[in-house]
Short mmCIF file of C-alpha atoms and ligand atoms in Angstrom, two decimals:
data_model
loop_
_atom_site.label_atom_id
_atom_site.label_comp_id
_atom_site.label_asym_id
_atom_site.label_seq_id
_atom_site.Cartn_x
_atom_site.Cartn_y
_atom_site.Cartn_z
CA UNK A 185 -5.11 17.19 -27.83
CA UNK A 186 -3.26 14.05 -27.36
CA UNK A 187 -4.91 10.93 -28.42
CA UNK A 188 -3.69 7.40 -27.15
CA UNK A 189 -5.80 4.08 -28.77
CA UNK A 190 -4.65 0.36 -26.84
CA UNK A 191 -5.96 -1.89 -28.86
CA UNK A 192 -6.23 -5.15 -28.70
CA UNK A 193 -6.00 -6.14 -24.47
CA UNK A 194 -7.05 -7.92 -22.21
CA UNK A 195 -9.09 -5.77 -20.18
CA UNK A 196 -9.58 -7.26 -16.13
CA UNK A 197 -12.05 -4.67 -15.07
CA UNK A 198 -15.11 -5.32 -12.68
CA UNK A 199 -15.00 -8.83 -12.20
CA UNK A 200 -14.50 -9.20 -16.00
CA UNK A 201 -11.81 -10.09 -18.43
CA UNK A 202 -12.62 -9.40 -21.52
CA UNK A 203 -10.59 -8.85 -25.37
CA UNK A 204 -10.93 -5.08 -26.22
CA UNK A 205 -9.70 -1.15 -26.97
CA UNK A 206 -9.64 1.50 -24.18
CA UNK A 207 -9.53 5.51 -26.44
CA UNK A 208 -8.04 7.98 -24.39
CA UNK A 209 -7.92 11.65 -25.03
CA UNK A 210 -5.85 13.69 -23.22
CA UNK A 211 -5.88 12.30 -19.58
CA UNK A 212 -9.21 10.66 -19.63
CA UNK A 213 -10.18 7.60 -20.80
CA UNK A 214 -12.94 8.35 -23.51
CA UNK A 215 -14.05 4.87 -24.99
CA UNK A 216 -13.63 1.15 -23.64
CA UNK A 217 -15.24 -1.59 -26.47
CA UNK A 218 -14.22 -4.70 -27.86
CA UNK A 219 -13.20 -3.12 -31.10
CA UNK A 220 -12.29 0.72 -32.05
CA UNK A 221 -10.41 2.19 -34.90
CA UNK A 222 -8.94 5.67 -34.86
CA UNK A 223 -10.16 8.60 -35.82
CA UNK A 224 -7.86 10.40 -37.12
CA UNK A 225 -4.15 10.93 -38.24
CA UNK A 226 -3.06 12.33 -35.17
CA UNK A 227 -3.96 9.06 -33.01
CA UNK A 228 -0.87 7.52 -30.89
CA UNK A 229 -1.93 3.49 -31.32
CA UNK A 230 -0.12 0.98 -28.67
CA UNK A 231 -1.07 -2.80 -30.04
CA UNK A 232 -1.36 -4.79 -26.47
CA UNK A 233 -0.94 -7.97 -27.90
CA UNK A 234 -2.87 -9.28 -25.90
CA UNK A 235 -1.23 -8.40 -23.05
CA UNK A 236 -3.17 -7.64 -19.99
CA UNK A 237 -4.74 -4.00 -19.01
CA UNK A 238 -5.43 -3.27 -15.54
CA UNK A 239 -6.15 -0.16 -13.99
CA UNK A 240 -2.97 1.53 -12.03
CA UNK A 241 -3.09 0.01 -8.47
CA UNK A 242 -3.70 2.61 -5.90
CA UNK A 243 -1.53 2.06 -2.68
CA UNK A 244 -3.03 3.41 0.47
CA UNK A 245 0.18 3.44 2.29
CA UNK A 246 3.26 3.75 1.88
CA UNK A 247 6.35 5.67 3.70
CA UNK A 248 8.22 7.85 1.23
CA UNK A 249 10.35 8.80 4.22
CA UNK A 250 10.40 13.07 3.15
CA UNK A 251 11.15 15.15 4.57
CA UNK A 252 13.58 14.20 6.88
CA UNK A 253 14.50 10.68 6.07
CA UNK A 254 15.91 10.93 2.15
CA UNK A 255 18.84 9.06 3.20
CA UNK A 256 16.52 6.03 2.88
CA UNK A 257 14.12 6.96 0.68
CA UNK A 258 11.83 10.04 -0.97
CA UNK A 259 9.20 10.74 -2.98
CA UNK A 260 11.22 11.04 -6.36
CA UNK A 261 12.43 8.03 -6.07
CA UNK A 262 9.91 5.51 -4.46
CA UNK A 263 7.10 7.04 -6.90
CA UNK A 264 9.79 5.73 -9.76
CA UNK A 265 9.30 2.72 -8.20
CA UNK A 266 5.52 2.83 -7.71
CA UNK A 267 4.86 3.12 -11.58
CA UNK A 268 7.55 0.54 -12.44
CA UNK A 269 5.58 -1.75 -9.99
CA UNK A 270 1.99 -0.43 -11.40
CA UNK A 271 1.20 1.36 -8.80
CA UNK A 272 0.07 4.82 -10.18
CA UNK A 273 -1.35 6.44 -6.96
CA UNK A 274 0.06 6.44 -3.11
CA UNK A 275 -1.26 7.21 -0.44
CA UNK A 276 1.61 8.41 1.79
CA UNK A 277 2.56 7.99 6.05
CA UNK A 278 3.27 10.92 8.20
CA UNK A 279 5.96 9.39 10.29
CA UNK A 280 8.41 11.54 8.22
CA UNK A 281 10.95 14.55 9.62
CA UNK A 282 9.03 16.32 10.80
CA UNK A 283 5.62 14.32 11.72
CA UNK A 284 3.26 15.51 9.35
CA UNK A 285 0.75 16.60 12.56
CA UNK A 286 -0.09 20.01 11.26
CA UNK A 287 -1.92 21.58 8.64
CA UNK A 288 1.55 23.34 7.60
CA UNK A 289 3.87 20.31 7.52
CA UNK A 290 0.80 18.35 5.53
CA UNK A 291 0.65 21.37 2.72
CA UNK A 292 4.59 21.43 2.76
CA UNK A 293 4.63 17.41 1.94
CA UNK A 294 1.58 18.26 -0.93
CA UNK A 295 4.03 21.21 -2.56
CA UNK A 296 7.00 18.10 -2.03
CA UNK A 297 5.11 16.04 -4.05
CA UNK A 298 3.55 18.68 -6.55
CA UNK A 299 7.50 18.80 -7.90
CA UNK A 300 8.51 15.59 -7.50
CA UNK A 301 5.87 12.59 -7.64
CA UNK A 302 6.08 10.49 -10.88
CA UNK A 303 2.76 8.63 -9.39
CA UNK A 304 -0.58 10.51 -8.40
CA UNK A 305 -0.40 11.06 -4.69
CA UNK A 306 -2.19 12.37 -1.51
CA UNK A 307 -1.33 12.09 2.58
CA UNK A 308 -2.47 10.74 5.31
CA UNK A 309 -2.16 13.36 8.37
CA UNK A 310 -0.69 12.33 11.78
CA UNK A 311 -2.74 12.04 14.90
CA UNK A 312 -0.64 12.15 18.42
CA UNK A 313 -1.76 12.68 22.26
CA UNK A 314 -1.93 16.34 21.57
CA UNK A 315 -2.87 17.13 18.55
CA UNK A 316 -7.10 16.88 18.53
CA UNK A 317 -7.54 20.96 17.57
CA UNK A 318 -5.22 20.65 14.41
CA UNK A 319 -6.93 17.22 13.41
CA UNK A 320 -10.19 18.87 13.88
CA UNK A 321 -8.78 21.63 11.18
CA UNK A 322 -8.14 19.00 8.26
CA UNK A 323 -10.58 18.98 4.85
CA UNK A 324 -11.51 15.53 4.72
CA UNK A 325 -12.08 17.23 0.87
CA UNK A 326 -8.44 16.89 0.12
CA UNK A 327 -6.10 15.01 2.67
CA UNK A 328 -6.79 11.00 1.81
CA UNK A 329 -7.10 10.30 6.42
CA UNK A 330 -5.80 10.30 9.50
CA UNK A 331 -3.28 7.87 10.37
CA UNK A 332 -2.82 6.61 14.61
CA UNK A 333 -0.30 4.50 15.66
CA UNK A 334 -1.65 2.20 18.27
CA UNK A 335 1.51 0.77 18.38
CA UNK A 336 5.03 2.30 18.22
CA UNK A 337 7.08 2.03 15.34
CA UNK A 338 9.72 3.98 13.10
CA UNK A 339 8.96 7.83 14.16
CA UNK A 340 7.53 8.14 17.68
CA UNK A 341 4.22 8.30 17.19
CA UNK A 342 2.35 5.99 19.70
CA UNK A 343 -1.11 7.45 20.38
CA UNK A 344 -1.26 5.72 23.79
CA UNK A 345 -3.28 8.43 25.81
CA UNK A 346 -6.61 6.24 26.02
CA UNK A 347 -8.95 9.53 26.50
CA UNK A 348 -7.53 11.53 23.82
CA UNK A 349 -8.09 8.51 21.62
CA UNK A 350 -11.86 8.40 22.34
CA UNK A 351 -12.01 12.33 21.61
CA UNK A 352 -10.20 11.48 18.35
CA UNK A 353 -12.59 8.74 17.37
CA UNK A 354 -15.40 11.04 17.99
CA UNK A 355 -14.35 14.36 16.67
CA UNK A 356 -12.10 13.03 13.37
CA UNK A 357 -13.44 15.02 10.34
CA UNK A 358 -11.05 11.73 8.51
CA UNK A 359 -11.46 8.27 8.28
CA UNK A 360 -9.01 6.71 10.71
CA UNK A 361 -6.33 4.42 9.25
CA UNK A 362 -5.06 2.50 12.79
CA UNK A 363 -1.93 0.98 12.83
CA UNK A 364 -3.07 -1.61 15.76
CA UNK A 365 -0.45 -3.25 18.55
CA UNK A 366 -0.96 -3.35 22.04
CA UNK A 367 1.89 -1.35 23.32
CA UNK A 368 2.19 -3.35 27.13
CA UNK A 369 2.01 -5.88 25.09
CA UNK A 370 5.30 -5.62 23.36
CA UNK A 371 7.20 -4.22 26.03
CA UNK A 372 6.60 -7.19 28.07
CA UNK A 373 7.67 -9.68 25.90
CA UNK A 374 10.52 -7.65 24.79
CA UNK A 375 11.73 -7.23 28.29
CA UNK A 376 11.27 -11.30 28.48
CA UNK A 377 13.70 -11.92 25.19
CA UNK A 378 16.13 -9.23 26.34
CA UNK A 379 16.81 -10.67 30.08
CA UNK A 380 17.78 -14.49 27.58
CA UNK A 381 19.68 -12.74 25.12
CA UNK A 382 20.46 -9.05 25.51
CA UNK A 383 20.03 -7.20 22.40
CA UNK A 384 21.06 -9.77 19.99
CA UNK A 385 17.30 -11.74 20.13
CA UNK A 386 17.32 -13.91 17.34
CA UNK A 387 15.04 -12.73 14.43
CA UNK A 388 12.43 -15.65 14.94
CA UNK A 389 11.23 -14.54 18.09
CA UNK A 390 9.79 -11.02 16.40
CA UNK A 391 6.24 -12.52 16.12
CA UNK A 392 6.32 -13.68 19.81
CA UNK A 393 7.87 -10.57 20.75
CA UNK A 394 5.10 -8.38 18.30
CA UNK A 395 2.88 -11.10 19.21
CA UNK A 396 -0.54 -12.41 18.28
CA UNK A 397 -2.20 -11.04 21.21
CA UNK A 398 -0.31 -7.46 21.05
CA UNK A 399 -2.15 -7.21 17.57
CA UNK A 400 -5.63 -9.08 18.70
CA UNK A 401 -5.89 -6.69 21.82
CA UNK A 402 -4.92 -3.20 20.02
CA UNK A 403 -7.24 -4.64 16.63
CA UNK A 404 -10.19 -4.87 19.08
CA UNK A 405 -9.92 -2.06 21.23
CA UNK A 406 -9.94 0.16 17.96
CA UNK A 407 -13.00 -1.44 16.57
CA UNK A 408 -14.88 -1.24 19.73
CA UNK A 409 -14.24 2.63 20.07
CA UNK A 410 -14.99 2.64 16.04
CA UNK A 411 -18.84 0.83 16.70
CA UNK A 412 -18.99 2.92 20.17
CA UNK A 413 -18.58 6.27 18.61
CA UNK A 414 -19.00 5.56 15.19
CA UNK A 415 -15.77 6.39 13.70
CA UNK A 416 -15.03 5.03 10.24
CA UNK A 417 -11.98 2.96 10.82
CA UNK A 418 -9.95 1.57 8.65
CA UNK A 419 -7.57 -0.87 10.31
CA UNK A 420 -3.98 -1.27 8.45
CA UNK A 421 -2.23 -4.38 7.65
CA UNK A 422 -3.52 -7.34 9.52
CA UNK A 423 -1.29 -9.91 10.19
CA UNK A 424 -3.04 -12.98 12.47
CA UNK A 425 -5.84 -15.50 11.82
CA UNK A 426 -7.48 -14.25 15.32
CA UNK A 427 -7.81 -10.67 13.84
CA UNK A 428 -10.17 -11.42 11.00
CA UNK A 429 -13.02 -12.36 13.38
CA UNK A 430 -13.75 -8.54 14.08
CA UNK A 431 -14.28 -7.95 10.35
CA UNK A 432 -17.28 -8.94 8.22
CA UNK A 433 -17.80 -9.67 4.77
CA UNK A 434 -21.80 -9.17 5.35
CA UNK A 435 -22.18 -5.40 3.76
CA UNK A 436 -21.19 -4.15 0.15
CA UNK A 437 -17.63 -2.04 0.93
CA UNK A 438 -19.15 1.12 0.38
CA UNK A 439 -21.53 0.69 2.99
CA UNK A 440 -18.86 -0.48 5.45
CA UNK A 441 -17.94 1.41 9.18
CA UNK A 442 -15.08 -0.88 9.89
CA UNK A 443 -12.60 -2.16 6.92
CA UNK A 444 -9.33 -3.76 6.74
CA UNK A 445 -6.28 -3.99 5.08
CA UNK A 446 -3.65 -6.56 3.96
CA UNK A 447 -0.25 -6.00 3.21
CA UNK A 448 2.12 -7.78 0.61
CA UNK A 449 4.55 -8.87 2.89
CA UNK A 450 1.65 -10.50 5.31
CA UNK A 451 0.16 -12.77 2.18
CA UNK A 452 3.85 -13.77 0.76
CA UNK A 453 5.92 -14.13 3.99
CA UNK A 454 5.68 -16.51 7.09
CA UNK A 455 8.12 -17.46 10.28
CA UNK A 456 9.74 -20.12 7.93
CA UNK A 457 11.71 -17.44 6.14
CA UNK A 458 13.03 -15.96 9.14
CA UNK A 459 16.47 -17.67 9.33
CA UNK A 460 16.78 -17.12 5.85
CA UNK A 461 16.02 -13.39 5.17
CA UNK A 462 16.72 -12.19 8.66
CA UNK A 463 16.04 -8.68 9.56
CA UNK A 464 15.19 -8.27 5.32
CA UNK A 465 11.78 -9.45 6.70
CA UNK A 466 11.48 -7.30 9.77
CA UNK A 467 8.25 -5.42 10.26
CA UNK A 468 5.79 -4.30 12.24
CA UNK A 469 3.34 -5.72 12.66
CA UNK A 470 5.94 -9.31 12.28
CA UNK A 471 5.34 -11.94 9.51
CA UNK A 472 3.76 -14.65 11.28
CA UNK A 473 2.87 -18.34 11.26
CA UNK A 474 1.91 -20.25 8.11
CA UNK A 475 -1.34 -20.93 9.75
CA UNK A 476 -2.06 -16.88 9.58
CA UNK A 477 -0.72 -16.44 6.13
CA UNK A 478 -3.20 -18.69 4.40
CA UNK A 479 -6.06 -17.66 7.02
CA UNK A 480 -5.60 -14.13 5.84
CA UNK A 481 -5.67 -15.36 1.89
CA UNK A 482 -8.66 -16.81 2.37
CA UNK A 483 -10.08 -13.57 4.47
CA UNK A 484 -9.02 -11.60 1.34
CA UNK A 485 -10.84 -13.97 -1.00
CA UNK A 486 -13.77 -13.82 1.34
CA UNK A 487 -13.83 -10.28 1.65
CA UNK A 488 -13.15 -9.96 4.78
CA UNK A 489 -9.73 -7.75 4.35
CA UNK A 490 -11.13 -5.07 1.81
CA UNK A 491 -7.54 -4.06 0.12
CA UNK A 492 -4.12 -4.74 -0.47
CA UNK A 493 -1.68 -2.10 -0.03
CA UNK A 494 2.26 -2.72 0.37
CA UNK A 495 3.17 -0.49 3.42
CA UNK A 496 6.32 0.21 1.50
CA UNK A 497 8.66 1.19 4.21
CA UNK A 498 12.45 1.29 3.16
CA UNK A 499 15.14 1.93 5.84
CA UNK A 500 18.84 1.07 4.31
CA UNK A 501 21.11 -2.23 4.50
CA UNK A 502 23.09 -0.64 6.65
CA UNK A 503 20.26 0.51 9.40
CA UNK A 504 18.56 -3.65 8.54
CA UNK A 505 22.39 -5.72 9.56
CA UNK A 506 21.95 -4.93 12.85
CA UNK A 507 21.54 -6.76 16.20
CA UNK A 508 17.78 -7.09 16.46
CA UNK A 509 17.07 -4.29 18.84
CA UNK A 510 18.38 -1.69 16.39
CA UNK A 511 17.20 -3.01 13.23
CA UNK A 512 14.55 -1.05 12.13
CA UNK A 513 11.44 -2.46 11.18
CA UNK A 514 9.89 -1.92 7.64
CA UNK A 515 10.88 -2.71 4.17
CA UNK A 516 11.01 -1.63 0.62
CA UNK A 517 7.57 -3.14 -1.84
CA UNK A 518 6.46 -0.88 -3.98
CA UNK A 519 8.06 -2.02 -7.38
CA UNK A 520 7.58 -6.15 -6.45
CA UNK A 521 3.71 -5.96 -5.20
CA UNK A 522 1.75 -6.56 -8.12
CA UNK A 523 4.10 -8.77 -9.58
CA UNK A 524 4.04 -10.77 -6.20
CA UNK A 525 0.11 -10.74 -6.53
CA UNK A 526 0.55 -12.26 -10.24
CA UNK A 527 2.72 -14.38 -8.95
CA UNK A 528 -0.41 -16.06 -6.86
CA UNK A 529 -2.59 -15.81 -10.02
CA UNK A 530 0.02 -17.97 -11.58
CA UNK A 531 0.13 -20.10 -8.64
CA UNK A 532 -4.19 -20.86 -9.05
CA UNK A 533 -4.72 -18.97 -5.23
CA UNK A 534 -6.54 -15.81 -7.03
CA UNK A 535 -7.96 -14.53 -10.09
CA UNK A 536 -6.67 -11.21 -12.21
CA UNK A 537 -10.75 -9.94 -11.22
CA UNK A 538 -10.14 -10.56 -8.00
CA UNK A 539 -6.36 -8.73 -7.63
CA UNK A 540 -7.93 -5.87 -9.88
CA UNK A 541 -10.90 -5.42 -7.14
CA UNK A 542 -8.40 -5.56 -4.02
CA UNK A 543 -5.44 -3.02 -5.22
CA UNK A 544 -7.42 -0.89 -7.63
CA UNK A 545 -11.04 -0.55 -7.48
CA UNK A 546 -11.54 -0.97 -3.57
CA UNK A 547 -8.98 1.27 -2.48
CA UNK A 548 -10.83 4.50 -4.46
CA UNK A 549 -14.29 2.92 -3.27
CA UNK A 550 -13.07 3.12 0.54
CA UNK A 551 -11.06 6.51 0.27
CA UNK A 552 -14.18 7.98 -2.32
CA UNK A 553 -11.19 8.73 -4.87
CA UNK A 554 -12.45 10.51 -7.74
CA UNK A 555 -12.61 8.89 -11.25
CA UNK A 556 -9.60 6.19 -10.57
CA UNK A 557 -9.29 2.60 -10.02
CA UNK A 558 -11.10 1.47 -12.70
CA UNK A 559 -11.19 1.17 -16.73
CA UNK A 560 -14.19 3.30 -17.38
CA UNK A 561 -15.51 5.77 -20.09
CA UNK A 562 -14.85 9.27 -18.03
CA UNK A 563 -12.25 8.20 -15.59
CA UNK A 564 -8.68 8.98 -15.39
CA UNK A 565 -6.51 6.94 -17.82
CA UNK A 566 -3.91 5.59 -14.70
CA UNK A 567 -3.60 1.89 -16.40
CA UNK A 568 -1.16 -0.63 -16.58
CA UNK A 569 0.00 -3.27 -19.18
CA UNK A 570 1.13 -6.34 -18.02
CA UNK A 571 3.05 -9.82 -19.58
CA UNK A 572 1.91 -12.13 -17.67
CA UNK A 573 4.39 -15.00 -19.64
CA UNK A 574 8.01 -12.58 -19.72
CA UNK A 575 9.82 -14.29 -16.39
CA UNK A 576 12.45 -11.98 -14.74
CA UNK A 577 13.92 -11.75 -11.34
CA UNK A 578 14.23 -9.29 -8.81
CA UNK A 579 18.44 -8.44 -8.72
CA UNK A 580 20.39 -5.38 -7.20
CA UNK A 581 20.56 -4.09 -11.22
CA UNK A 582 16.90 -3.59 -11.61
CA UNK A 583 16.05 -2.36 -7.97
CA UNK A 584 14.77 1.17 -8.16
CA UNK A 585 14.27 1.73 -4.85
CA UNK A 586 16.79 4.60 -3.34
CA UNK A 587 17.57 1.72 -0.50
CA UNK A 588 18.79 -1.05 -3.59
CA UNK A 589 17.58 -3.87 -1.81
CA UNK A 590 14.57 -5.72 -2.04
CA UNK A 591 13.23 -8.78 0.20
CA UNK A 592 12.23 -10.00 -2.96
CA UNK A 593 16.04 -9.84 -4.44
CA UNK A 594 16.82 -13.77 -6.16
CA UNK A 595 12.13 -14.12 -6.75
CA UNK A 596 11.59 -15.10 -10.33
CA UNK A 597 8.07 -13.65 -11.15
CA UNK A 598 6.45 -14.55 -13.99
CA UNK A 599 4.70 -10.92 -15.01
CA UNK A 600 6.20 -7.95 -15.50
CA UNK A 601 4.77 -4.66 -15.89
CA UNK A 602 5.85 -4.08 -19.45
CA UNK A 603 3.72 0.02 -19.67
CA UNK A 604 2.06 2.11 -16.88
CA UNK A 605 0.66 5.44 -18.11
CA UNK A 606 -0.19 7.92 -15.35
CA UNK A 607 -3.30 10.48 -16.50
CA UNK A 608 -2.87 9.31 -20.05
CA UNK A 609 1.21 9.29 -20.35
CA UNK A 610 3.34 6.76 -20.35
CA UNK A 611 5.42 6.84 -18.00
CA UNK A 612 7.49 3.67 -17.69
CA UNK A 613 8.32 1.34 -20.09
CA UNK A 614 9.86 -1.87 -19.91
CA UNK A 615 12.39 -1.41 -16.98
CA UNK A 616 12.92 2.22 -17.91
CA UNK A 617 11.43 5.19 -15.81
CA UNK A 618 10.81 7.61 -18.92
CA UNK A 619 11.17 10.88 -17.10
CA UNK A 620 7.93 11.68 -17.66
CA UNK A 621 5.71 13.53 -14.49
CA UNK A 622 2.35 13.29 -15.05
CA UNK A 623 1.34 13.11 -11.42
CA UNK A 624 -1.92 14.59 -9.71
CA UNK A 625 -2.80 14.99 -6.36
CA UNK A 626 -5.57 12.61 -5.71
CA UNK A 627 -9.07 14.07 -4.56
CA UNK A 628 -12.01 12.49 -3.00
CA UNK A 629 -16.00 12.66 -3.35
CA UNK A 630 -17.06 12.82 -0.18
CA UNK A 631 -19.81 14.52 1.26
N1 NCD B 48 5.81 -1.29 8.90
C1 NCD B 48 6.98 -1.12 9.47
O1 NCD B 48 7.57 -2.10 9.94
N2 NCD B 48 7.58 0.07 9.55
C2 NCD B 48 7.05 1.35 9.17
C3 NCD B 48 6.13 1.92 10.19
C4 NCD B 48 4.88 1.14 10.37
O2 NCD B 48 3.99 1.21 9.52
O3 NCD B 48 4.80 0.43 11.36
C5 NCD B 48 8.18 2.34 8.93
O4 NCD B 48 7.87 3.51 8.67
O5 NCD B 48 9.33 1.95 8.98
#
């Protein structure tokens, strides 16, 4: 039996942060108290040093781009990443090569990741216009949801067929992860920018272009179907102050139909960096105006958004210098979004409890994960160590994302991740990926 004593840390767990020992035996974490001595001989001790022990951040979506799209990134590689950024579970996209949209291409992406995830993993399956038999098929038991695109973006998979939608709503065995832009929308202020300037639209229009009201319209269409048929939806990363009024903070999160999601990108990003970082800060839905970035901080403080996740989306340098028509949208965040939320702890605009409760515990409350996301006798030892006084900055040498770039590149953070043990291994250790796979697929209590 393997035996791993932390002692002393600074546990952030629960709202609390609080001096103590976590004992871990084998993969599960057997003991948490303020003081514990081993046991025996055979006991592997790591002195924190007062460092700072969170639970491993669970990421409910990413895009590890396989199959189909390795050339930009894959699982091996952006679950490296993941645990070098302290994330130690993903929850992974199904706008891959092919769409993951049946039962077979979902269990081919689980045996993918069975051989080469470094981070604990499960899927989200694709729902299309045709599709509603197959979706109807999926174990809600052991796939993490079902992921619509109410708005194109990389992959095709716009879910634009308004009565199929309704039928999906009501008949989903998942809970349904919406990506949410008003399709019209877009295309009519695209066609706008493109008559003035042709392909080449300068990057600061990409907000008016995936505007305000292409995200308010598509945001509260999908939470009116939710409350009409009584879906549980889960709407991804909001990006506008006029979103957050069709989310409440009233109910506990477990007892919540409708929940919502920030992104990294959303809380560090705003139109100001535009000129600067170019397509680097291309996404969909766009970085918008200052105004939206702090309204959304304050929705995540307030409990309105529920969770942060990074949408980690990679496409290469290459595929970003391009005219602004062919840039793809999306970009690499795995390894820089904890550090980025530290960064705002160091900055005074949230607490360690408060990042703990948004990118670890709440994610496995709102997908009814099993024993993770939090520091706690019987639960799975995914945990992280961090320094949060060890400055270092983001460069192209210590970039572990298959893509080597990071909108982050020249960022001095203040914390770094200095251990991350997946299921009671370490598995990365300051800046080096040990080449240990301790990975498990994820599964859910759910009823
Ligand atoms: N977020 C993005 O800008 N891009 C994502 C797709 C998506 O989630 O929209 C991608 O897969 O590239």
């Amino acid at each position: 039996m393997k035996k791993i004593l932390i002692k002393n840390a600074n546990i952030v767990n629960e709202g609390k942060v609080f001096e103590g020992d976590v004992y871990i035996e084998n993969d599960i974490i057997v003991e948490v108290a303020d003081s514990i001595s081993a046991k025996s001989q055979d006991v592997q001790v790591y002195d924190a040093e007062g460092k700072y022990l969170l639970p491993g951040v669970i990421d409910d979506q990413v895009h590890f781009r396989e199959p189909g799209l390795t050339h930009k990134e894959d699982i091996e590689h952006g679950s490296k990443a993941a645990i070098a950024g302290g994330i130690t579970s993903f929850i992974e996209m199904p706008n891959t090569i092919p769409q993951t949209t049946t039962i077979e291409k979902l269990e081919e992406k689980f045996a993918i990741a069975a051989e080469k995830a470094y981070a604990n993993y499960s899927f989200m399956f694709g729902g299309t216009n045709d599709n509603l038999e197959e979706i109807k098929k999926v174990n809600p038991k052991t796939t993490a949801a079902l992921k619509l695109f109410l708005g194109s973006s990389t992959g095709n998979m716009l879910v634009d067929d308004e009565k199929v939608l309704e039928q999906i709503f009501k008949h989903s065995p998942l809970l349904i992860a919406a990506h949410c832009e008003d399709e019209q929308t877009i295309k009519d202020n695209l066609a706008k920018y493109k008559e003035e300037f042709g392909d080449d639209i300068p990057i600061i229009y990409h907000p008016e272009i995936r505007s305000e009201e292409a995200c308010y319209i598509s945001s509260s269409r999908a939470v009116a179907l939710a409350k009409k048929t009584g879906a549980r939806l889960h709407v991804f990363h909001l990006s506008t102050a006029k979103e957050l009024a069709l989310f409440s903070n009233k109910k506990p999160l477990k007892d919540k139909k409708i929940t919502a999601e920030v992104c990294i990108h959303h809380l560090w990003f705003n139109n100001e960096q535009y000129n600067e970082k170019g397509t680097h800060i291309k996404w969909n839905p766009a970085v918008k105006t200052k105004k939206d970035q702090e309204a959304l901080f304050k929705a995540l403080l307030d409990d309105k958004l529920d969770v942060i996740a990074t949408d980690h989306a990679p496409h290469t340098k290459e595929e970003k210098n391009n005219v602004y028509t062919k840039a793809p949208s999306g970009g690499p965040l795995v390894q820089h979004a904890l550090p980025a939320m530290l960064e705002f702890y160091h900055k005074g605009k949230i607490s360690l409890e408060k990042i703990v409760e948004k990118m670890c515990h709440n994610p496995a409350i709102l997908f009814e994960i099993e024993k993770r996301g939090y520091i706690k006798e019987g639960y799975k030892a995914d945990l992280v160590l961090v320094d949060l006084n060890a400055p270092w900055t983001v460069q192209s040498d210590n970039i572990l994302y298959k893509c080597g770039w990071s909108p982050f590149e020249k960022t001095t953070f203040r914390s770094r991740i200095t251990h991350t043990f997946v299921n009671g291994k370490l598995v990365y250790k300051n800046f080096k990926v040990l080449g240990v796979r301790n990975a498990e697929r994820l599964t859910f209590d759910r009823s």
